[in-house]
C-alpha cells in the first residue's frame, strides 16, 4: 500500500516550502513535500525586497535567515525613460534593506526549515498524475521507490510555472506576453563600480539587469521577447556578450568582466491559471500566476501564497482562493504603468507591444524558452 498524508505539497521551491513549514506549525499531522529535482538545478530570483522580512518572521525564520549573511541590497539604480541613472533606495523603507541572495542556498535553507518543522521531504520524486475521489486525492508519483500511489487529503501544486497538478486537472495557463530572459553569472572586480544596488538599463529590445551576489560575482540578465531573442541571437554567449558590451551603464559597472561560459535561458511570460483551486487542491506561487521579473516579487509572492494556503486548509476553507483574478489584474496594471514610463523607442517592437498589451493567449504548456 502507498503512503498516506494529510497534505501533499508538490514542488519544494519557496511556495511549497513556505506552505509545508506553515502547515506543520499550524498542527497538521502529516505533510509530504515532493520535489522532482535533487536541489542542484540553478534558479533565477536573487533580489529580495525588504518586506520579505514580514513573511520570514511569520514563518519563524527571520533570525536564521539573517544569520545566512546574504549581501544587502540598498536599492536600485536605473536608466529607464532617460539616458542617465535614477536612484530608488530602500533607505526610507520601514522594513529596512533588501538582499541579493544565492538562490540555491536560500532554497536549501527553506527546505531544511520545512524538514526541521516536521515535513517529510522526498527529492527525485516526480508527480505524474492525480485522481480525485470523494474524500481524497490519489497521486501517482515516480521516485527512488519506483512508481507509487500516495493518498492525500489535500494537494498543493507548488511546481512553478509548469503547474503540473493544475494541468493534470484540466486548468489552462493564460499568458499575457512573450518575455524571455537570458542570464549568466559573471566574475567581477571586487573594487569595481557594481555596488550593493541592483542596476537596470532599458534598451530598444528590452532591458538589462545586473546584481552583485558576492564581492566577485554578479548575475547579469537580458529580458526581451522570444522572437527578438532569436533574431539577435541573445541565447548565444558571443552575441549576448556583444549586446552587453554595447550597453552604457551595465557594461561600465561590470568593467572588464570576462564573457560567460554558460547562459541560462528561461521563459518569463506573465501568466495565470484559468482555475487555481478546488475543494481538494490549490495552486500557489508561480504555479498559480507568474509575474514579470522586473517586479522582483516572485519569491515573496510564492511564500505569501504558501502561508495563506496553509491557513485556509487548516480553517477548512481550501477553495477560498477567489482573489487570484483581481490580484493578477492589479499586477498587470502596475506592470503596464512601469513599462509605460519608457518612451525613448516609440517604434521598437518590444516597447510598442507593451504600450498596446497583447491579447491573453491560452497555451499548450510549453515550458522551455
Ligand atoms: C529571469 C528571472 C528573474 C527573476 N528574478 C526574481 C527576483 O529577482 N526576485 C524574485 O523574488 N523573483 C524573481 N523571479 C521569480 C522567482 O524565481 C519565482 O517567482 C519563484 O521561484 C517562484 O517560486 P515557486 O516556489 O512558485 O516555484 P519554483 O521556484 O519554480 O519551484 C517549483 C519547484 O517544483 C518542482 N517541480 C516541478 N515539477 C515537479 C513535479 N512534476 N513533481 C515534483 N516537483 C516538481 C521544481 O523542481 C521546483 O523545485 C525571477 C524569475 C525569472 C525567470
Coordinates of C-alpha atoms and ligand atoms in Angstrom, one line a residue:
X1 CA 0.0 0.0 0.0
X2 CA 1.3 3.5 -0.8
X3 CA 1.9 6.4 1.6
X4 CA -0.9 8.5 3.1
X5 CA -0.7 12.1 4.3
X6 CA -2.9 15.0 5.3
X7 CA -1.4 17.4 2.8
X8 CA 0.9 16.6 -0.2
X9 CA 2.9 19.6 -1.3
X10 CA 4.3 19.1 -4.9
X11 CA 7.4 21.2 -5.5
X12 CA 9.9 22.3 -2.9
X13 CA 10.6 25.8 -4.1
X14 CA 9.7 28.9 -2.0
X15 CA 6.0 28.4 -2.3
X16 CA 6.0 24.7 -1.4
X17 CA 8.5 25.1 1.5
X18 CA 6.6 28.1 3.0
X19 CA 3.4 26.1 2.8
X20 CA 4.9 23.0 4.4
X21 CA 6.5 25.0 7.2
X22 CA 3.2 26.8 7.9
X23 CA 1.2 23.6 7.8
X24 CA 3.4 21.9 10.4
X25 CA 3.4 25.0 12.6
X26 CA -0.4 25.1 12.4
X27 CA -0.5 21.5 13.7
X28 CA -1.2 19.4 10.5
X29 CA 0.0 15.9 11.4
X30 CA 1.5 14.6 8.2
X31 CA 2.9 16.8 5.4
X32 CA 4.7 15.3 2.5
X33 CA 6.9 17.6 0.4
X34 CA 7.7 16.0 -3.0
X35 CA 10.5 17.5 -5.2
X36 CA 11.3 16.4 -8.7
X37 CA 14.9 17.6 -8.6
X38 CA 17.8 16.9 -6.3
X39 CA 18.1 20.6 -5.2
X40 CA 21.1 21.3 -7.5
X41 CA 19.4 23.0 -10.5
X42 CA 20.3 26.7 -10.8
X43 CA 17.3 29.0 -10.3
X44 CA 16.6 32.7 -11.0
X45 CA 15.3 35.1 -8.4
X46 CA 18.1 36.6 -6.4
X47 CA 16.7 40.1 -5.4
X48 CA 14.6 40.0 -2.3
X49 CA 12.7 43.2 -1.3
X50 CA 12.8 44.4 2.3
X51 CA 9.2 43.3 3.0
X52 CA 10.1 39.7 2.7
X53 CA 11.1 40.1 6.4
X54 CA 7.4 40.0 7.3
X55 CA 6.8 36.6 5.8
X56 CA 10.0 35.2 7.1
X57 CA 9.0 36.4 10.6
X58 CA 5.6 34.8 10.3
X59 CA 7.3 31.5 9.4
X60 CA 9.6 31.9 12.4
X61 CA 12.7 32.2 10.1
X62 CA 13.7 35.8 10.4
X63 CA 16.8 35.3 12.6
X64 CA 18.0 32.2 10.9
X65 CA 17.7 34.0 7.5
X66 CA 19.7 37.0 8.8
X67 CA 22.4 34.6 10.0
X68 CA 22.9 33.4 6.4
X69 CA 24.7 36.8 5.8
X70 CA 23.5 37.5 2.2
X71 CA 24.7 40.6 0.5
X72 CA 22.4 43.5 1.4
X73 CA 20.7 45.4 -1.5
X74 CA 20.4 49.1 -0.8
X75 CA 18.0 49.8 -3.7
X76 CA 18.1 50.2 -7.5
X77 CA 19.8 52.4 -10.0
X78 CA 18.0 52.5 -13.3
X79 CA 18.3 54.1 -16.7
X80 CA 14.6 53.8 -17.6
X81 CA 12.8 56.5 -19.6
X82 CA 16.0 58.6 -19.6
X83 CA 19.7 58.2 -20.6
X84 CA 21.1 58.9 -17.1
X85 CA 20.7 56.9 -13.9
X86 CA 17.9 57.5 -11.4
X87 CA 18.1 56.1 -7.9
X88 CA 15.4 54.4 -5.9
X89 CA 16.9 53.5 -2.5
X90 CA 15.5 51.4 0.4
X91 CA 16.9 54.0 2.8
X92 CA 13.4 55.1 3.9
X93 CA 11.7 51.7 3.6
X94 CA 10.2 50.9 7.0
X95 CA 11.3 47.2 6.6
X96 CA 15.0 48.1 6.0
X97 CA 17.2 47.0 3.2
X98 CA 16.6 44.2 0.7
X99 CA 19.0 41.4 -0.2
X100 CA 20.9 39.8 -3.2
X101 CA 20.8 36.1 -2.3
X102 CA 22.4 33.0 -3.5
X103 CA 19.2 31.3 -4.7
X104 CA 20.4 27.7 -4.3
X105 CA 21.4 28.4 -0.7
X106 CA 18.2 30.2 0.0
X107 CA 16.1 27.3 -1.3
X108 CA 18.2 24.8 0.6
X109 CA 17.6 26.9 3.7
X110 CA 13.8 26.8 3.2
X111 CA 13.9 23.0 2.6
X112 CA 15.9 22.4 5.8
X113 CA 13.4 24.6 7.7
X114 CA 10.5 22.5 6.3
X115 CA 12.2 19.3 7.4
X116 CA 13.0 20.8 10.8
X117 CA 9.3 21.8 11.2
X118 CA 8.4 18.1 10.7
X119 CA 7.5 17.8 7.0
X120 CA 8.7 14.7 5.2
X121 CA 10.8 15.8 2.1
X122 CA 11.5 13.4 -0.8
X123 CA 13.9 14.5 -3.5
X124 CA 13.9 13.0 -7.0
X125 CA 10.2 12.3 -6.8
X126 CA 8.2 13.4 -9.8
X127 CA 4.4 14.0 -9.7
X128 CA 2.8 12.3 -12.7
X129 CA -1.0 12.3 -12.3
X130 CA -3.9 12.6 -9.9
X131 CA -7.3 11.2 -9.5
X132 CA -9.8 13.0 -7.1
X133 CA -12.1 10.7 -5.2
X134 CA -14.8 11.8 -2.8
X135 CA -12.6 12.4 0.2
X136 CA -9.0 12.2 -1.0
X137 CA -6.6 12.8 -3.9
X138 CA -4.8 9.8 -5.2
X139 CA -1.4 10.9 -6.6
X140 CA 0.8 8.8 -8.9
X141 CA 4.5 9.7 -8.4
X142 CA 7.8 8.3 -9.7
X143 CA 10.8 8.2 -7.5
X144 CA 13.6 6.2 -6.0
X145 CA 11.0 3.9 -4.6
X146 CA 9.7 3.3 -8.1
X147 CA 6.1 4.1 -9.1
X148 CA 3.9 4.8 -6.1
X149 CA 0.4 5.9 -5.3
X150 CA 0.1 8.4 -2.5
X151 CA -3.3 9.2 -0.9
X152 CA -3.6 12.8 0.4
X153 CA -6.4 14.7 2.0
X154 CA -5.3 17.8 0.1
X155 CA -2.8 18.7 -2.7
X156 CA -0.9 21.9 -3.1
X157 CA 0.5 22.5 -6.6
X158 CA 3.8 24.3 -6.0
X159 CA 5.5 23.1 -9.2
X160 CA 6.3 26.5 -10.5
X161 CA 5.2 27.7 -13.9
X162 CA 4.8 24.1 -15.1
X163 CA 1.7 23.8 -12.8
X164 CA 1.8 20.0 -13.1
X165 CA -1.1 19.3 -10.8
X166 CA -3.4 22.0 -12.1
X167 CA -2.6 20.9 -15.6
X168 CA -3.4 17.3 -14.8
X169 CA -6.7 18.6 -13.5
X170 CA -7.5 20.4 -16.7
X171 CA -6.6 24.0 -15.9
X172 CA -5.0 26.1 -18.6
X173 CA -2.4 28.8 -18.4
X174 CA -3.3 32.2 -19.8
X175 CA -0.3 34.2 -20.9
X176 CA 0.0 38.0 -21.4
X177 CA 3.3 38.4 -23.1
X178 CA 6.3 36.5 -24.6
X179 CA 9.1 37.7 -22.2
X180 CA 12.2 35.5 -22.0
X181 CA 15.4 36.0 -20.1
X182 CA 19.0 35.0 -20.8
X183 CA 21.2 35.2 -17.8
X184 CA 24.8 34.5 -16.8
X185 CA 26.9 34.5 -13.7
X186 CA 29.9 36.7 -14.3
X187 CA 33.2 37.2 -12.4
X188 CA 33.6 40.9 -11.4
X189 CA 36.3 43.1 -9.9
X190 CA 35.6 43.4 -6.2
X191 CA 36.7 47.0 -6.4
X192 CA 34.5 47.7 -9.5
X193 CA 31.5 50.0 -9.8
X194 CA 28.8 47.5 -9.3
X195 CA 27.9 48.1 -5.7
X196 CA 25.0 47.0 -3.5
X197 CA 22.3 48.4 -5.7
X198 CA 20.6 46.5 -8.5
X199 CA 21.3 48.0 -11.8
X200 CA 18.6 48.3 -14.5
X201 CA 19.1 49.6 -18.1
X202 CA 16.4 49.8 -20.7
X203 CA 17.5 49.2 -24.3
X204 CA 15.5 49.2 -27.6
X205 CA 15.0 45.4 -27.5
X206 CA 14.2 45.0 -23.8
X207 CA 16.2 45.6 -20.6
X208 CA 19.4 44.5 -18.9
X209 CA 19.7 43.8 -15.2
X210 CA 22.8 43.3 -13.0
X211 CA 23.2 42.5 -9.3
X212 CA 26.2 41.6 -7.2
X213 CA 25.8 38.3 -5.4
X214 CA 29.2 38.5 -3.7
X215 CA 32.2 40.8 -3.9
X216 CA 33.5 38.9 -7.0
X217 CA 30.4 37.6 -8.7
X218 CA 27.3 39.1 -10.4
X219 CA 24.2 37.9 -12.1
X220 CA 23.6 39.6 -15.4
X221 CA 20.3 39.2 -17.3
X222 CA 18.8 40.4 -20.5
X223 CA 15.0 40.3 -20.8
X224 CA 13.4 40.5 -24.2
X225 CA 10.6 38.9 -26.3
X226 CA 11.2 35.4 -27.6
X227 CA 11.3 36.4 -31.3
X228 CA 13.7 39.3 -30.5
X229 CA 16.0 36.9 -28.5
X230 CA 16.2 34.7 -31.6
X231 CA 16.6 37.5 -34.1
X232 CA 19.5 39.0 -32.1
X233 CA 20.9 35.5 -31.1
X234 CA 20.8 36.5 -27.5
X235 CA 20.7 32.9 -26.5
X236 CA 24.3 32.5 -27.7
X237 CA 27.1 33.6 -25.4
X238 CA 29.0 35.6 -28.0
X239 CA 26.0 37.6 -29.2
X240 CA 24.8 38.1 -25.6
X241 CA 28.2 39.4 -24.6
X242 CA 28.4 41.7 -27.6
X243 CA 25.0 43.2 -26.7
X244 CA 26.1 43.6 -23.1
X245 CA 29.3 45.4 -24.2
X246 CA 27.1 47.9 -26.1
X247 CA 25.1 48.9 -23.0
X248 CA 26.0 52.2 -21.4
X249 CA 25.6 51.7 -17.7
X250 CA 25.7 47.9 -17.1
X251 CA 28.9 47.4 -19.2
X252 CA 30.5 50.3 -17.3
X253 CA 29.6 48.9 -13.9
X254 CA 30.9 45.4 -14.8
X255 CA 34.2 46.8 -16.0
X256 CA 36.4 44.2 -17.7
X257 CA 34.3 41.2 -16.9
X258 CA 35.1 38.2 -19.0
X259 CA 32.5 36.6 -21.3
X260 CA 30.3 34.0 -19.7
X261 CA 31.0 30.3 -20.3
X262 CA 27.3 29.4 -19.9
X263 CA 24.0 31.1 -20.4
X264 CA 20.7 30.1 -18.8
X265 CA 17.6 30.9 -20.9
X266 CA 14.2 30.9 -19.2
X267 CA 10.7 31.9 -20.1
X268 CA 9.4 34.8 -18.0
X269 CA 5.9 35.3 -19.5
X270 CA 3.4 36.9 -17.2
X271 CA 0.6 34.4 -16.8
X272 CA -2.1 33.0 -14.6
X273 CA -4.1 29.8 -14.4
X274 CA -7.7 29.6 -15.7
X275 CA -8.6 27.8 -12.4
X276 CA -6.3 27.6 -9.4
X277 CA -8.2 25.9 -6.6
X278 CA -11.0 23.5 -5.7
X279 CA -12.1 21.5 -2.7
X280 CA -9.0 19.2 -2.6
X281 CA -6.3 21.2 -4.4
X282 CA -4.8 24.7 -4.8
X283 CA -2.0 26.1 -6.9
X284 CA 0.4 28.5 -5.2
X285 CA 3.4 30.6 -6.3
X286 CA 4.4 30.5 -10.0
X287 CA 2.1 27.6 -10.5
X288 CA -0.9 29.9 -9.9
X289 CA 0.5 33.1 -11.5
X290 CA 3.8 34.4 -12.8
X291 CA 4.8 38.0 -12.5
X292 CA 7.4 39.8 -14.7
X293 CA 10.8 39.6 -13.1
X294 CA 11.1 43.4 -13.4
X295 CA 8.8 43.4 -10.3
X296 CA 11.3 41.2 -8.2
X297 CA 8.2 39.9 -6.3
X298 CA 8.1 36.2 -7.4
X299 CA 9.7 34.7 -4.3
X300 CA 7.8 36.9 -1.8
X301 CA 4.5 36.2 -3.6
X302 CA 5.2 32.5 -3.6
X303 CA 5.8 32.4 0.1
X304 CA 2.8 34.6 0.9
X305 CA 0.6 32.3 -1.1
X306 CA 2.1 29.2 0.6
X307 CA 1.4 30.6 4.0
X308 CA -2.2 31.7 3.0
X309 CA -2.9 28.3 1.6
X310 CA -1.8 26.6 4.8
X311 CA -4.1 28.8 6.9
X312 CA -7.1 28.2 4.6
X313 CA -6.5 24.5 4.7
X314 CA -6.5 24.5 8.5
X315 CA -9.6 26.7 8.6
X316 CA -11.3 24.2 6.2
X317 CA -11.6 26.9 3.5
X318 CA -9.3 25.3 1.0
X319 CA -11.0 26.7 -2.1
X320 CA -11.1 30.3 -0.7
X321 CA -8.7 31.4 -3.4
X322 CA -11.1 33.8 -5.0
X323 CA -8.7 36.8 -5.3
X324 CA -6.4 35.5 -8.0
X325 CA -8.1 37.3 -10.9
X326 CA -8.2 40.6 -9.0
X327 CA -4.7 40.4 -7.8
X328 CA -3.4 39.5 -11.2
X329 CA -5.3 42.4 -12.8
X330 CA -3.7 44.8 -10.2
X331 CA -0.3 43.3 -11.0
X332 CA -0.9 43.8 -14.8
X333 CA -1.8 47.5 -14.2
X334 CA 1.4 48.0 -12.2
X335 CA 3.5 46.2 -14.8
X336 CA 2.0 48.3 -17.7
X337 CA 2.4 51.5 -15.8
X338 CA 6.1 50.6 -15.2
X339 CA 6.8 49.8 -18.9
X340 CA 4.8 52.9 -19.9
X341 CA 7.5 55.1 -18.2
X342 CA 9.9 54.2 -21.0
X343 CA 9.2 56.2 -24.2
X344 CA 12.6 56.5 -25.9
X345 CA 11.9 53.9 -28.6
X346 CA 8.4 54.6 -29.8
X347 CA 8.7 52.3 -32.8
X348 CA 10.7 49.4 -31.3
X349 CA 8.6 46.2 -31.2
X350 CA 9.5 45.4 -27.5
X351 CA 8.1 48.7 -26.4
X352 CA 5.1 49.1 -28.8
X353 CA 3.9 45.7 -27.6
X354 CA 3.9 46.9 -24.0
X355 CA 2.1 50.1 -24.9
X356 CA -0.6 48.1 -26.6
X357 CA -0.7 45.0 -24.4
X358 CA -1.1 41.7 -26.3
X359 CA -4.3 39.8 -26.0
X360 CA -4.1 37.0 -23.5
X361 CA -3.3 33.6 -25.0
X362 CA -4.2 30.1 -23.7
X363 CA -1.1 28.0 -24.1
X364 CA -0.2 24.4 -24.8
X365 CA 2.1 24.1 -21.8
X366 CA 5.5 24.6 -23.4
X367 CA 7.9 25.1 -20.6
X368 CA 11.2 25.7 -22.3
X369 CA 12.1 29.0 -23.9
Ligands
LIG1 C1 14.8 35.7 -15.1 C2 14.1 35.7 -13.8 C3 14.5 36.5 -12.8 C4 13.8 36.5 -11.6 N1 14.2 37.4 -10.6 C5 13.5 37.4 -9.4 C6 13.9 38.3 -8.4 O1 14.9 39.0 -8.5 N2 13.2 38.2 -7.2 C7 12.1 37.4 -7.1 O2 11.5 37.5 -6.0 N3 11.7 36.6 -8.0 C8 12.4 36.6 -9.2 N4 11.9 35.7 -10.2 C9 10.8 34.9 -10.0 C10 11.1 33.7 -9.0 O3 12.2 33.0 -9.4 C11 9.8 32.8 -8.9 O4 8.7 33.6 -8.8 C12 9.9 31.8 -7.7 O5 11.0 30.9 -7.9 C13 8.6 31.0 -7.6 O6 8.7 30.1 -6.6 P1 7.8 28.8 -6.7 O7 8.1 28.0 -5.4 O8 6.4 29.1 -7.0 O9 8.3 27.9 -7.9 P2 9.8 27.4 -8.2 O10 10.8 28.1 -7.6 O11 9.8 27.2 -9.7 O12 9.8 25.9 -7.6 C14 9.0 24.9 -8.2 C15 9.5 23.5 -7.7 O13 8.7 22.5 -8.2 C16 9.5 21.4 -8.6 N5 8.7 20.6 -9.6 C17 8.3 20.9 -10.9 N6 7.6 19.9 -11.4 C18 7.5 18.9 -10.5 C19 6.9 17.6 -10.5 N7 6.2 17.1 -11.6 N8 7.0 16.9 -9.4 C20 7.6 17.3 -8.3 N9 8.2 18.6 -8.2 C21 8.2 19.4 -9.3 C22 10.7 22.1 -9.3 O14 11.8 21.2 -9.4 C23 10.9 23.2 -8.3 O15 11.8 22.9 -7.3 C24 12.6 35.7 -11.4 C25 12.2 34.8 -12.4 C26 13.0 34.8 -13.6 C27 12.5 33.9 -14.7

